[in-house]
Tab-separated table of C-alpha atoms in Angstrom:
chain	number	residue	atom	x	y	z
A	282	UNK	CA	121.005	80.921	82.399
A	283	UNK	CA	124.150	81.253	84.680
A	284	UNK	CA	122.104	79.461	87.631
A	285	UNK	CA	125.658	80.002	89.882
A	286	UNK	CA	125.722	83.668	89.298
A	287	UNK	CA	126.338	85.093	92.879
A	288	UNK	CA	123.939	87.698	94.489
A	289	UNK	CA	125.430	91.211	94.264
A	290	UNK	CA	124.933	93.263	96.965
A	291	UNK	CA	126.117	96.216	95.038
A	292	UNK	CA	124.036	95.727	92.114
A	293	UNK	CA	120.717	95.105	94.187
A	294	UNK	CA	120.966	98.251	96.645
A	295	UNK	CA	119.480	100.506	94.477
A	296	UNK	CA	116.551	98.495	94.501
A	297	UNK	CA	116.281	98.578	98.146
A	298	UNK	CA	116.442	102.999	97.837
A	299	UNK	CA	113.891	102.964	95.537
A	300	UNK	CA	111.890	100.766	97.885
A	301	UNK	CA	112.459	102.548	100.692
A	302	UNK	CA	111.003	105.959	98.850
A	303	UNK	CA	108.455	103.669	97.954
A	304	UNK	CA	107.725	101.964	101.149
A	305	UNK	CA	107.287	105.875	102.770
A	306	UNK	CA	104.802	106.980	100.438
A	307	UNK	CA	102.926	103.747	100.896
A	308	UNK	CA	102.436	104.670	104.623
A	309	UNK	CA	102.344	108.615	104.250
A	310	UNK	CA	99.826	108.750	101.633
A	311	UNK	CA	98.057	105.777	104.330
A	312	UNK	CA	97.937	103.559	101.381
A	313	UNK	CA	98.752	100.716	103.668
A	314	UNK	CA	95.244	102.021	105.598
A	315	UNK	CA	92.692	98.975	106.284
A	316	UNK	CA	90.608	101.971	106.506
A	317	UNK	CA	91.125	103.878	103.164
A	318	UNK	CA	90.786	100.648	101.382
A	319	UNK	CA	87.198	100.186	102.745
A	320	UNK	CA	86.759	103.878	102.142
A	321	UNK	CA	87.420	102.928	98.283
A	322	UNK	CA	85.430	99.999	98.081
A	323	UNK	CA	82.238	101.838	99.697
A	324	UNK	CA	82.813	105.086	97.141
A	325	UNK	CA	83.102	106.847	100.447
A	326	UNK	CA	86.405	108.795	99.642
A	327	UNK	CA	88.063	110.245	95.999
A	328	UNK	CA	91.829	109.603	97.927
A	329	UNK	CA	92.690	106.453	96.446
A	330	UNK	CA	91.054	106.752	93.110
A	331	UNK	CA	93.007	110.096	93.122
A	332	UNK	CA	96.173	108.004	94.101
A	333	UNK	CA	96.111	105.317	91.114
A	334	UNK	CA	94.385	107.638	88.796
A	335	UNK	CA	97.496	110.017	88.704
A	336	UNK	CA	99.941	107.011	89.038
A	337	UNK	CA	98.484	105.634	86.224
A	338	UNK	CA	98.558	108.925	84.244
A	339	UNK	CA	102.199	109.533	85.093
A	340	UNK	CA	103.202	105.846	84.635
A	341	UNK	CA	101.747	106.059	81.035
A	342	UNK	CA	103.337	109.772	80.083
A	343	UNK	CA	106.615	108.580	81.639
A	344	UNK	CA	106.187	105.472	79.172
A	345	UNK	CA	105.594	107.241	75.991
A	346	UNK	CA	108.396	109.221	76.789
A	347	UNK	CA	110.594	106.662	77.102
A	348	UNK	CA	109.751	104.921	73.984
A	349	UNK	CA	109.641	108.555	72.230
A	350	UNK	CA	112.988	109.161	72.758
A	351	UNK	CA	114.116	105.590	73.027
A	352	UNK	CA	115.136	106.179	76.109
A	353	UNK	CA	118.119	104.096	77.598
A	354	UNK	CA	119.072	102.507	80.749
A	355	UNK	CA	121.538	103.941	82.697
A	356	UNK	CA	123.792	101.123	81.414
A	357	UNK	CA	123.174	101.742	78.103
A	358	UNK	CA	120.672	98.767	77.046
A	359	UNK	CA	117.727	99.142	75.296
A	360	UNK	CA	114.186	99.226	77.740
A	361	UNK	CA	111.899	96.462	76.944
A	362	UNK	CA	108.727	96.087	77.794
A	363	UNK	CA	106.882	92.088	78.102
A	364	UNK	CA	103.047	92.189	76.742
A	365	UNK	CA	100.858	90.356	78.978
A	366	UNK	CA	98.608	87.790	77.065
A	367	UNK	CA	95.104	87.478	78.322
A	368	UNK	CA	94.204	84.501	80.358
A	369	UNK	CA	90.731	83.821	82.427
A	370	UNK	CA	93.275	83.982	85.007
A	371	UNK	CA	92.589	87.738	84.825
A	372	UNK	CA	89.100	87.316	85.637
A	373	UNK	CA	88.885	84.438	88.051
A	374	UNK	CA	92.289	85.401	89.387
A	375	UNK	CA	91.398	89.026	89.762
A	376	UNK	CA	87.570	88.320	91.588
A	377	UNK	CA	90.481	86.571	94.360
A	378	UNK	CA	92.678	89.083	94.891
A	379	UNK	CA	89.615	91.723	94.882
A	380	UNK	CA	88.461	89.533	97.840
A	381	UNK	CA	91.221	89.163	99.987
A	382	UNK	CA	92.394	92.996	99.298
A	383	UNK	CA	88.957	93.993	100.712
A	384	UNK	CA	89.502	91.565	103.885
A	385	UNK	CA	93.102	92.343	104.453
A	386	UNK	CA	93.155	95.816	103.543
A	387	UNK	CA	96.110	95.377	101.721
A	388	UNK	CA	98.159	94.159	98.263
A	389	UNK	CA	100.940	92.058	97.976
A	390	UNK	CA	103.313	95.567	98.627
A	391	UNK	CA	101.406	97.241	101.889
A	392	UNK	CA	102.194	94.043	103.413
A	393	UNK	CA	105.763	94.578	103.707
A	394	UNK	CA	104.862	97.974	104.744
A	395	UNK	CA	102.821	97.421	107.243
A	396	UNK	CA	105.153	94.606	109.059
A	397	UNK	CA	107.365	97.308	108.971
A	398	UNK	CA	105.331	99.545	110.659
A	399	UNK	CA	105.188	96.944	113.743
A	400	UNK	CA	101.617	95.590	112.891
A	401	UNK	CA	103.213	91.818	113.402
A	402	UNK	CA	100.089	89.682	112.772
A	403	UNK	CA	100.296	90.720	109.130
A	404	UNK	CA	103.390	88.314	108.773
A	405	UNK	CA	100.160	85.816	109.262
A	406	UNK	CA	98.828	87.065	106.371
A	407	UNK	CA	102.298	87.319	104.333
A	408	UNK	CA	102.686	83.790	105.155
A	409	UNK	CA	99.328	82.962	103.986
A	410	UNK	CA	99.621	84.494	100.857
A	411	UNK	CA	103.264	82.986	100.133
A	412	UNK	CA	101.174	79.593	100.985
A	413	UNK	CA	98.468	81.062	98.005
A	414	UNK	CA	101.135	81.395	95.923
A	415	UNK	CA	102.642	78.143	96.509
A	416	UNK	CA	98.873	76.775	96.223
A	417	UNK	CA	98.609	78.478	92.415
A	418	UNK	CA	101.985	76.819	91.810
A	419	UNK	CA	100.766	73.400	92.689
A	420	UNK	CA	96.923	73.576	90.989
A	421	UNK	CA	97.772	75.786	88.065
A	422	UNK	CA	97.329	72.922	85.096
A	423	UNK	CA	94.150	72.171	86.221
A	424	UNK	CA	92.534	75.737	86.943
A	425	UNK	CA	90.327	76.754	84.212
A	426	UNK	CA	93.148	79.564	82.173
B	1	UNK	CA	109.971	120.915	106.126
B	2	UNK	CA	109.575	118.215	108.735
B	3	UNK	CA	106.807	119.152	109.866
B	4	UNK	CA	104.877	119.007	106.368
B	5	UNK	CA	106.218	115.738	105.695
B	6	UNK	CA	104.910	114.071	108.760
B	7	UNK	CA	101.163	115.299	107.803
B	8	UNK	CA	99.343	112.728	105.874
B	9	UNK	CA	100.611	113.721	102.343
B	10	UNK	CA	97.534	113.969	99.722
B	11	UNK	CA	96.728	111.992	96.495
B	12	UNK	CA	98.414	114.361	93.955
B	13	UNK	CA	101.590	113.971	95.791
B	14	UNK	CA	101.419	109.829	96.421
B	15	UNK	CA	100.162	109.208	92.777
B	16	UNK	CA	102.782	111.146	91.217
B	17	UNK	CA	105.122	109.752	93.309
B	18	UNK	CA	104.067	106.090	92.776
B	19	UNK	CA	103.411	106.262	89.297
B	20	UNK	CA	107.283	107.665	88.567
B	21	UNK	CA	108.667	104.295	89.994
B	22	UNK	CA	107.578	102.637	86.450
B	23	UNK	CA	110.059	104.931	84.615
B	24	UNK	CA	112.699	104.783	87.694
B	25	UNK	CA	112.628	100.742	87.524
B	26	UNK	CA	113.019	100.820	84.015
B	27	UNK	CA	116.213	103.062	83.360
B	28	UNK	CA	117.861	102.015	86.827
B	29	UNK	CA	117.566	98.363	85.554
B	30	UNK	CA	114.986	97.478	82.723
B	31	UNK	CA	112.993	96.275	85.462
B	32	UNK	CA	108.807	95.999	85.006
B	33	UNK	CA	107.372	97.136	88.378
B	34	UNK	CA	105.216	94.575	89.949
B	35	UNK	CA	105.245	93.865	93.800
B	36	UNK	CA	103.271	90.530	93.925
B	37	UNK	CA	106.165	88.488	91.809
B	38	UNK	CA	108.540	88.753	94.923
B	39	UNK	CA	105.552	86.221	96.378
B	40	UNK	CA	106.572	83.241	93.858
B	41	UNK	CA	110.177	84.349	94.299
B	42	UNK	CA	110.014	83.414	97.777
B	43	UNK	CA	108.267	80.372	97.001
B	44	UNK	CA	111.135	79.130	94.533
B	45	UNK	CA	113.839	80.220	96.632
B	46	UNK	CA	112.381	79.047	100.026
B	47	UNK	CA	110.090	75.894	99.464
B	48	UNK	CA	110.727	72.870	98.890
B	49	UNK	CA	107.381	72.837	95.936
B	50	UNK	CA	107.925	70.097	93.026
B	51	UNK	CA	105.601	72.404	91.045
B	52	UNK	CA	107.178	73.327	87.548
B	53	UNK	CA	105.979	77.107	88.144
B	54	UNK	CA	108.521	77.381	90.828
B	55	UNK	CA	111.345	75.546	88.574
B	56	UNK	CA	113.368	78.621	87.271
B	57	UNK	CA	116.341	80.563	88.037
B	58	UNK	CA	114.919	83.127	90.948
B	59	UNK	CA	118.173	84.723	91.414
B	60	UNK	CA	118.080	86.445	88.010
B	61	UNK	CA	115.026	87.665	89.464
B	62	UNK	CA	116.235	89.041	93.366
B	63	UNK	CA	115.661	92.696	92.548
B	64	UNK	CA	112.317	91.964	93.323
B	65	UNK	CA	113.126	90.717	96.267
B	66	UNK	CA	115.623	93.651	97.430
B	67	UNK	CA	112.750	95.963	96.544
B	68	UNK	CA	110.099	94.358	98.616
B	69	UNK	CA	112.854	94.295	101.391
B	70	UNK	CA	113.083	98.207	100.757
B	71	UNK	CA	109.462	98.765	101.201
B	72	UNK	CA	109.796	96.929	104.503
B	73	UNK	CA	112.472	99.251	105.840
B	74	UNK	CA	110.310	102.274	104.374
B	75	UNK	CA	107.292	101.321	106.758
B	76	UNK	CA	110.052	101.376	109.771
B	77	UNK	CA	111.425	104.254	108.614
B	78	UNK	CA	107.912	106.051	108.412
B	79	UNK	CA	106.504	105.420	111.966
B	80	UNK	CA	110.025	105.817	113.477
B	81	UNK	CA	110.789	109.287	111.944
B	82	UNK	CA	107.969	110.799	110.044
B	83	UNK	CA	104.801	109.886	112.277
B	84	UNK	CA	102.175	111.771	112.871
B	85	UNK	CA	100.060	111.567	115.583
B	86	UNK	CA	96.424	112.205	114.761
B	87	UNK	CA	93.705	110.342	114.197
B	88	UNK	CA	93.167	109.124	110.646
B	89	UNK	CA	90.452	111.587	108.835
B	90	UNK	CA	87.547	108.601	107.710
B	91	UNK	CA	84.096	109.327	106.365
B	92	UNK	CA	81.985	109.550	108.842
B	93	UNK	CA	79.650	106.951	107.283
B	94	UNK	CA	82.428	104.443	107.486
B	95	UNK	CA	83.128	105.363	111.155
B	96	UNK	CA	79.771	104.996	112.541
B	97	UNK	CA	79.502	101.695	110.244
B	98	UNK	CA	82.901	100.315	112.317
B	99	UNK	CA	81.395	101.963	115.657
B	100	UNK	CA	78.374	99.210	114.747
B	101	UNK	CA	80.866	96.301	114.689
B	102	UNK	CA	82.753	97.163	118.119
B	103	UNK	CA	85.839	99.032	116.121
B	104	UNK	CA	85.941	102.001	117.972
B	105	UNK	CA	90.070	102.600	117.899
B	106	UNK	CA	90.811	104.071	114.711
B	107	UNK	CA	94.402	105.096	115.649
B	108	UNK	CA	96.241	102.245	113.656
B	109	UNK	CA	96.779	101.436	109.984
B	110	UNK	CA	94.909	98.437	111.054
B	111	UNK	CA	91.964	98.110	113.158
B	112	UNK	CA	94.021	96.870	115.815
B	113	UNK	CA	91.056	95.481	117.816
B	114	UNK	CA	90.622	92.866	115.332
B	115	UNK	CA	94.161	92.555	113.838
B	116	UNK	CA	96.012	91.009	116.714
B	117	UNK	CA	97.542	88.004	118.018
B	118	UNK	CA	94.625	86.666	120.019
B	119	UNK	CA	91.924	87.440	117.158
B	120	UNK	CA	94.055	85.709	115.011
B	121	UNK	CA	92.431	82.688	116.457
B	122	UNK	CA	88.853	83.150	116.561
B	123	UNK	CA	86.723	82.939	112.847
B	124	UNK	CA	86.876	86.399	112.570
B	125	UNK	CA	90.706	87.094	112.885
B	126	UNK	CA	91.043	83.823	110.963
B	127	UNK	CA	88.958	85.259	107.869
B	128	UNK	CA	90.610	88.208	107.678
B	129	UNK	CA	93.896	87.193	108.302
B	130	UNK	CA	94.552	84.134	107.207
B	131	UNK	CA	91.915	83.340	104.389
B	132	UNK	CA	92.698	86.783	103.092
B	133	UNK	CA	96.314	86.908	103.017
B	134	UNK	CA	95.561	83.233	101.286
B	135	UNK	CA	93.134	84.979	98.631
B	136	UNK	CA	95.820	87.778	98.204
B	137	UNK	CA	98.428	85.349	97.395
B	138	UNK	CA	96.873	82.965	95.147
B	139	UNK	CA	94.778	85.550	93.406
B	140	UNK	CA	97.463	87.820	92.181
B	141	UNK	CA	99.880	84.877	91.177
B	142	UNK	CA	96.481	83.170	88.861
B	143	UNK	CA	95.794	86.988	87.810
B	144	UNK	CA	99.456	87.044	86.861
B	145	UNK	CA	99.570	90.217	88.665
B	146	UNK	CA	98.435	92.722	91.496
B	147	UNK	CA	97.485	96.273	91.618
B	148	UNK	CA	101.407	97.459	90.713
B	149	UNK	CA	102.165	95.042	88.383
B	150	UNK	CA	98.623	95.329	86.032
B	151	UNK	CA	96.607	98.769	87.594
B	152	UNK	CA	99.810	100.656	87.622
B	153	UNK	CA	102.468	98.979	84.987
B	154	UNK	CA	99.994	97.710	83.079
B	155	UNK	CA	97.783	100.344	82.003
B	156	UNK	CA	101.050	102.248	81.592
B	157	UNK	CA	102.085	100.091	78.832
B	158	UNK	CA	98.394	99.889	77.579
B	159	UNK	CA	97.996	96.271	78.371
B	160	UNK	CA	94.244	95.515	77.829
B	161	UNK	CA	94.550	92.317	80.091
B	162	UNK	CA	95.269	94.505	82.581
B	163	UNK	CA	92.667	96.530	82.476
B	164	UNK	CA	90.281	93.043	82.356
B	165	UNK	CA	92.375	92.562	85.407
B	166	UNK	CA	92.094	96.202	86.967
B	167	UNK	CA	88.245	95.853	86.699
B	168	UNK	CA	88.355	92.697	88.580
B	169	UNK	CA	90.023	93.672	91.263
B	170	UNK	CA	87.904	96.288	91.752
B	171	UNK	CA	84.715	94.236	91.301
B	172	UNK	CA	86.011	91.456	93.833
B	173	UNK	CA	86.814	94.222	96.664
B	174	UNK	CA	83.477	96.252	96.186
B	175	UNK	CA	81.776	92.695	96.763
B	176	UNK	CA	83.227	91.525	99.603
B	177	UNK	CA	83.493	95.224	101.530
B	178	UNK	CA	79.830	95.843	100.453
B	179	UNK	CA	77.856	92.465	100.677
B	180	UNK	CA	80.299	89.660	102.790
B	181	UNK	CA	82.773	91.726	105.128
B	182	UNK	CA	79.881	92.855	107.468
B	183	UNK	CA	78.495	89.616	107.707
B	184	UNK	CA	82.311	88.489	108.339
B	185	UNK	CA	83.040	91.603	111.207
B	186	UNK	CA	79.665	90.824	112.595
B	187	UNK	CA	80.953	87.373	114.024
């Protein structure tokens, strides 16, 4: 670990264009909407569904494809994908987050959105879930895993 | 051209859209998408938490961080450039169901009459804001993941956990919209 590696700007501004394409569809589609997400959560609309169904499917296609054609990075190294071992975490951790994503109308990305889109309380809530985090950080060893 | 972007685009344009940044983040920089990470970043890089979970090198993990910044800038690009100015098209079950709890203005992303400054402050605004922005936080970090990181790169990679974890998420939200919200936006 080179812990006094400096931050490149250069290297890190493609990840700010792809975030920005990202952020857009977040608010065009109105997947940042308080309202769609109760919409979801009441079967009242097929839009969201519709939303992660396809991103899903095209996630997964785009996936085999890579590995298919062992598909490169543009620098040349070899794409690897981490498993994800199962934990209770999953469970207990997931009931949370289903929680607060119904009371906030939002995930950890439409909050960045939607402080963009001048709703400023929801750096309340941003704060409040960096104090979550920090909360999981501090209790982790003796939650139930 | 404009004029079609500024309408509300539909799911089989968003979807596609959102699903393609898995194979984007992985060739531009064998990078696993997953939003809720940048949370613990900012922990690590920001607080001063003893915690062992925040002792590791966050700067080989800052892309996360750039990209989160990125989806900022995208929400102030949106409503500066590409808003549109109607109403928000809702089931009318859902709007009457608001109408019952006093949320009449349906304008916002937010239901502004409850997501502001002063409601912040009474048990309502406090719930929603504050315990739920708490629940969002430490429920995707003890999940090990939130909607992009398991829903969307998980099931792409045919993670089971994530499914477990999908499923969850989904079961937690239809609770509390269904059975503990109203009591919550009845206050």
């Amino acid at each position: 670990m080179s812990s006094n590696k400096s931050i490149s700007w250069t290297d890190n501004i493609k990840y700010v264009i792809v975030g920005i394409l990202f952020g857009i569809v977040f608010v065009k589609a109105e997947i940042i909407s308080w309202y769609r997400i109760q919409e979801m959560f009441r079967f009242q609309a097929f839009h969201m569904y519709g939303v992660i169904g396809s991103a899903v499917v095209v996630g997964m296609i785009s996936v085999w494809l890579i590995k298919k054609f062992n598909i490169k990075t543009i620098e040349g190294e070899e794409i690897t994908f981490k498993t994800k071992p199962f934990s209770k975490g999953q469970v207990y951790g997931g009931l949370c987050f289903g929680f607060g994503w119904a009371l906030t109308g939002a995930c950890p990305g439409p909050l960045y959105a939607l402080i963009g889109t001048g709703a400023s309380v929801i750096i309340v809530t941003l704060i409040s879930a960096v104090i979550g985090t920090m909360a999981y950080g501090i209790l982790k060893d003796k939650l139930p895993h | 051209m404009l004029e079609l972007i500024k309408q509300p685009w539909p799911w089989y344009v968003a979807g596609p859209l959102i699903g393609l940044t898995v194979p984007i983040l992985l060739i531009i920089g064998n990078k696993a998408f997953g939003i809720s990470s940048s949370l613990k970043h900012i922990c690590a890089s920001c607080l001063p938490v003893k915690s062992s979970y925040f002792q590791y090198n966050w700067k080989e993990e800052i892309w996360n961080i750039f990209f989160v910044f990125g989806i900022f800038l995208g929400g102030i690009i949106s409503v500066t450039f590409l808003s549109n100015p109607a109403p928000i098209d809702l089931n009318p079950k859902l709007v009457s169901e608001l109408e019952s709890y006093n949320i009449t203005n349906i304008n916002n992303m937010v239901p502004m009459q409850i997501f502001n400054w002063e409601t912040l402050f009474s048990l309502k605004g406090f719930i929603l804001l504050v315990v739920g922005g708490f629940l969002v936080g430490f429920g995707t970090r003890y999940a090990e993941g939130c909607t992009s990181g398991h829903t969307i790169m998980g099931l792409s990679t045919l993670q089971w956990p994530s499914l477990v974890a999908s499923i969850c998420f989904m079961v937690g939200g239809i609770i509390m919209a269904n059975f503990i919200l109203p009591l919550i936006l009845s206050l």
